[in-house]
Short mmCIF file of C-alpha atoms and ligand atoms in Angstrom, two decimals:
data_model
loop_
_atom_site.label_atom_id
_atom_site.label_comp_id
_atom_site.label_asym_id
_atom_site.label_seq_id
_atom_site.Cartn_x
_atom_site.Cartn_y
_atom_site.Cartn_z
CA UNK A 1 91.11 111.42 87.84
CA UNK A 2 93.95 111.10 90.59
CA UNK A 3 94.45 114.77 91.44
CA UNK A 4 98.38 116.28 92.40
CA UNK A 5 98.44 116.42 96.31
CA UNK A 6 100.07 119.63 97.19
CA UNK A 7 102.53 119.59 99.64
CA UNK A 8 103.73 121.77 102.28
CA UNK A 9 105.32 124.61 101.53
CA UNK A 10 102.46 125.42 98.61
CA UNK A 11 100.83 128.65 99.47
CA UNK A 12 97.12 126.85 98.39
CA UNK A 13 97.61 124.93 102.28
CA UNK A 14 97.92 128.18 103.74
CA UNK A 15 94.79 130.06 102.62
CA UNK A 16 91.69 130.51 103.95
CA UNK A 17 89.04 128.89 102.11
CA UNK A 18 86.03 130.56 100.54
CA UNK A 19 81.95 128.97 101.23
CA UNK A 20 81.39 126.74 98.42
CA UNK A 21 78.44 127.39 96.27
CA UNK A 22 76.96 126.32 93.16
CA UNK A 23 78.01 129.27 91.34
CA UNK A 24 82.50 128.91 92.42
CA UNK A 25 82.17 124.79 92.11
CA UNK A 26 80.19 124.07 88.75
CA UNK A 27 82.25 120.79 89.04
CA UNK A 28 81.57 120.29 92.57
CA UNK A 29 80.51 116.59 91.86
CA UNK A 30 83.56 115.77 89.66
CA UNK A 31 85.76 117.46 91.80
CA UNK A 32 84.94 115.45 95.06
CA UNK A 33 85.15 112.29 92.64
CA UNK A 34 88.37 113.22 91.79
CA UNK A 35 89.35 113.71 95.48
CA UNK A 36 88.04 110.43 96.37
CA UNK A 37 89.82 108.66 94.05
CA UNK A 38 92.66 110.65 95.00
CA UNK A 39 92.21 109.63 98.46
CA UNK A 40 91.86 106.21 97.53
CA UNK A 41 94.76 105.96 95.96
CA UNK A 42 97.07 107.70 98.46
CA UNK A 43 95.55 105.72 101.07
CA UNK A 44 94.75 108.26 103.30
CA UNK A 45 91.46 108.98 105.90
CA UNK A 46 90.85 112.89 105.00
CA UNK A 47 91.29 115.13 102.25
CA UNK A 48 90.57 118.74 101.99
CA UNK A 49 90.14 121.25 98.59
CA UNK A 50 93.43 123.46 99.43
CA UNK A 51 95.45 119.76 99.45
CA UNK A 52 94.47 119.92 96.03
CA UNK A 53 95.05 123.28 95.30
CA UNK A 54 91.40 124.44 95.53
CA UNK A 55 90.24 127.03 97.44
CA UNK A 56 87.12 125.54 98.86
CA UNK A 57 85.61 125.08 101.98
CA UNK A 58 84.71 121.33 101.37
CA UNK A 59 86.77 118.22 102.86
CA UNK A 60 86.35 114.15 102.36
CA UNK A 61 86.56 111.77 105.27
CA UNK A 62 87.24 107.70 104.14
CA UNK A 63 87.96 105.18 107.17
CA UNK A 64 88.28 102.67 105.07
CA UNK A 65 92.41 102.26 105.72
CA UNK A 66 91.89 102.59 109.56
CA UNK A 67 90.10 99.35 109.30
CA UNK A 68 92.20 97.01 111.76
CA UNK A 69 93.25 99.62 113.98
CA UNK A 70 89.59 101.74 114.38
CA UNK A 71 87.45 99.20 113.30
CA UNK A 72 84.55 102.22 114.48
CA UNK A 73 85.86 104.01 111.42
CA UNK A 74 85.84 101.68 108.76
CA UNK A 75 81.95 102.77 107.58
CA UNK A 76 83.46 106.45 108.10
CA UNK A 77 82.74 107.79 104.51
CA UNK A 78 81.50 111.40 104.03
CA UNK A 79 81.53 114.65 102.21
CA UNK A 80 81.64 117.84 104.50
CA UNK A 81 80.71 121.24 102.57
CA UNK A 82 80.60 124.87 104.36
CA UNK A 83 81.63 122.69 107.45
CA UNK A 84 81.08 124.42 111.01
CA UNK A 85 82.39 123.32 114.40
CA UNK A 86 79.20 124.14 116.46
CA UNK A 87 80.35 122.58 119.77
CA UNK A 88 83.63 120.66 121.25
CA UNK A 89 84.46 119.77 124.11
CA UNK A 90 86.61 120.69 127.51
CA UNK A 91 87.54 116.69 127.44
CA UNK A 92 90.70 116.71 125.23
CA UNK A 93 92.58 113.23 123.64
CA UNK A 94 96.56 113.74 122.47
CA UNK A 95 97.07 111.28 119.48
CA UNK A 96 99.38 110.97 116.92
CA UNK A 97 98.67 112.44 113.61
CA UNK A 98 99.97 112.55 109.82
CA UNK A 99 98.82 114.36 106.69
CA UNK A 100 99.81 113.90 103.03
CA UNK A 101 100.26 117.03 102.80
CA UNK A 102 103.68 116.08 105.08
CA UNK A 103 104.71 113.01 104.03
CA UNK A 104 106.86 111.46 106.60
CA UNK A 105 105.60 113.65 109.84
CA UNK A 106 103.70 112.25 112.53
CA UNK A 107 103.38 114.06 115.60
CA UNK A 108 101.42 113.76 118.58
CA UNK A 109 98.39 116.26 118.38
CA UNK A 110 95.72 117.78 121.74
CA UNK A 111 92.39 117.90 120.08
CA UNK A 112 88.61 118.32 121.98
CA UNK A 113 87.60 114.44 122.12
CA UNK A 114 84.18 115.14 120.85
CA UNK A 115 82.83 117.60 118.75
CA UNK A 116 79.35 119.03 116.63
CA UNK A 117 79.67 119.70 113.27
CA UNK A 118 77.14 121.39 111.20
CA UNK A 119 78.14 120.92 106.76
CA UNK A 120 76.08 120.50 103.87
CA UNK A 121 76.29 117.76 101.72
CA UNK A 122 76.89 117.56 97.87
CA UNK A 123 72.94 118.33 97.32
CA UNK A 124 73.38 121.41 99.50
CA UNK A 125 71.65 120.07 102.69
CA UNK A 126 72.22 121.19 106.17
CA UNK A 127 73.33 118.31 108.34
CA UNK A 128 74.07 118.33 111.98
CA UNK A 129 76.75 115.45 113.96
CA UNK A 130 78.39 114.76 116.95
CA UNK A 131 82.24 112.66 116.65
CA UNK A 132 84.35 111.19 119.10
CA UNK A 133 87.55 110.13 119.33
CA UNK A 134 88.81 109.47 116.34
CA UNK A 135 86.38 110.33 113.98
CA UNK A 136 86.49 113.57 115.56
CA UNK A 137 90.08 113.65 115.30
CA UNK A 138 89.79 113.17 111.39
CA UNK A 139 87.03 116.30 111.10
CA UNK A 140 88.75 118.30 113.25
CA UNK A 141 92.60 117.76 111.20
CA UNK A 142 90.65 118.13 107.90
CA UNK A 143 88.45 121.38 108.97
CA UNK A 144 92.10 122.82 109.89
CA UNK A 145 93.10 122.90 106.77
CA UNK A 146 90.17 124.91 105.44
CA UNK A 147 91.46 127.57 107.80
CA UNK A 148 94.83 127.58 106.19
CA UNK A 149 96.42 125.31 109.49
CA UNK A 150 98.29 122.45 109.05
CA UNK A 151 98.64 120.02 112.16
CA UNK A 152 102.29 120.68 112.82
CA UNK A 153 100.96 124.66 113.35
CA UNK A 154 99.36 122.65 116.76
CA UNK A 155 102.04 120.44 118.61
CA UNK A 156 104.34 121.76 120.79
CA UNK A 157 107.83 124.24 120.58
CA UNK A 158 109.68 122.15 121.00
CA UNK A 159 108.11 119.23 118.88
CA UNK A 160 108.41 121.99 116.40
CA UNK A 161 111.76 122.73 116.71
CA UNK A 162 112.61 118.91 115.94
CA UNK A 163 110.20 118.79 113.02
CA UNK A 164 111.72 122.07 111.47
CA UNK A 165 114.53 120.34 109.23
CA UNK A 166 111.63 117.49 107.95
CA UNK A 167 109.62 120.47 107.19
CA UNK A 168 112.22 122.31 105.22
CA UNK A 169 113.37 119.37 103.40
CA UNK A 170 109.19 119.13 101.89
CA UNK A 171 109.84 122.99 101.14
CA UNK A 172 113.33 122.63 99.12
CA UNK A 173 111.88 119.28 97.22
CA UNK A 174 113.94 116.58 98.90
CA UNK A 175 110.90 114.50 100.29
CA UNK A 176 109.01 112.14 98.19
CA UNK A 177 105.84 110.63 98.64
CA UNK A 178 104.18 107.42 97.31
CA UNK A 179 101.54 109.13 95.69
CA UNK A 180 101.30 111.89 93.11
CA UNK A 181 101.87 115.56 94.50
CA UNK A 182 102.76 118.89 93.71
CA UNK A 183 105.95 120.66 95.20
CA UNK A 184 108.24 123.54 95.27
NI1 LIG B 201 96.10 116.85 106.45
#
């Protein structure tokens, strides 16, 4: 089922999440289904529970739409539960970023060029991986957003000050998006 992406402004994008277990996610498998296809379907590369209003520390990665332009992404396809960032590093990479979540935002983002991640996967195993460039840049946008950050919270005051009206026109409804979503 193609789930409502929320949209900024939603309080769900701005709460921390909780550790997923087996007890708050009975529906863990439908629910990351339901993101994928959601995903899919909004052609994005990352999704993450609060986007769909769930507050879960879980987030999908699919390269598949980066094809031509990160052809190093295209097998990029994975499920990151309880996800921690065990090491980064000093080397940083600014790149430009957008989220559904902000539908008609990009803005240039600093982020660690290579990172560790430690997550479970949908059986509950511990995995451990290292990302660069910008598969890291994917893990580390999504991971944000289980800590209630969205990537405009990261770019510059003054990039911020000339995002503000964008921002505030997703808050009061005047945005639309290609996709399905929930809004103010
Ligand atoms: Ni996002």
């Amino acid at each position: 089922m193609i789930l409502q992406i929320y949209l900024y402004g939603q309080p769900a994008l701005r709460k921390p999440t909780e550790e997923v277990t087996k007890d708050n996610a009975p529906d863990l498998r439908t629910l990351l289904d339901d993101m994928q296809e959601t995903l899919t379907a909004a052609e994005g590369c990352g999704l993450a529970a609060p986007q769909v209003g769930r507050g879960l520390s879980l987030f999908i990665v699919d390269g598949t739409e980066l094809g031509e332009d990160y052809p190093d992404c295209v097998d990029f396809k994975q499920v990151f539960i309880n996800p921690e960032i065990i090491e980064q590093s000093k080397e940083t990479i600014s790149y430009s970023e957008g989220c559904l979540s902000l539908p008609g935002i990009s803005e240039n983002v600093v982020r660690p060029r290579t990172i560790t991640v430690r997550y479970q996967d949908p059986d509950f195993n511990w995995h451990e991986d290292t990302y660069t460039d910008f598969k890291a840049r994917i893990v580390l946008h999504e991971f944000d957003h289980l800590e209630g950050h969205v990537f405009t919270d990261r770019i510059s005051p003054i990039r911020k000050q000339f995002v503000r009206n964008k921002l505030m026109n997703i808050v009061k409804g005047k945005t639309v998006a290609r996709y399905r979503y929930k809004r103010n």
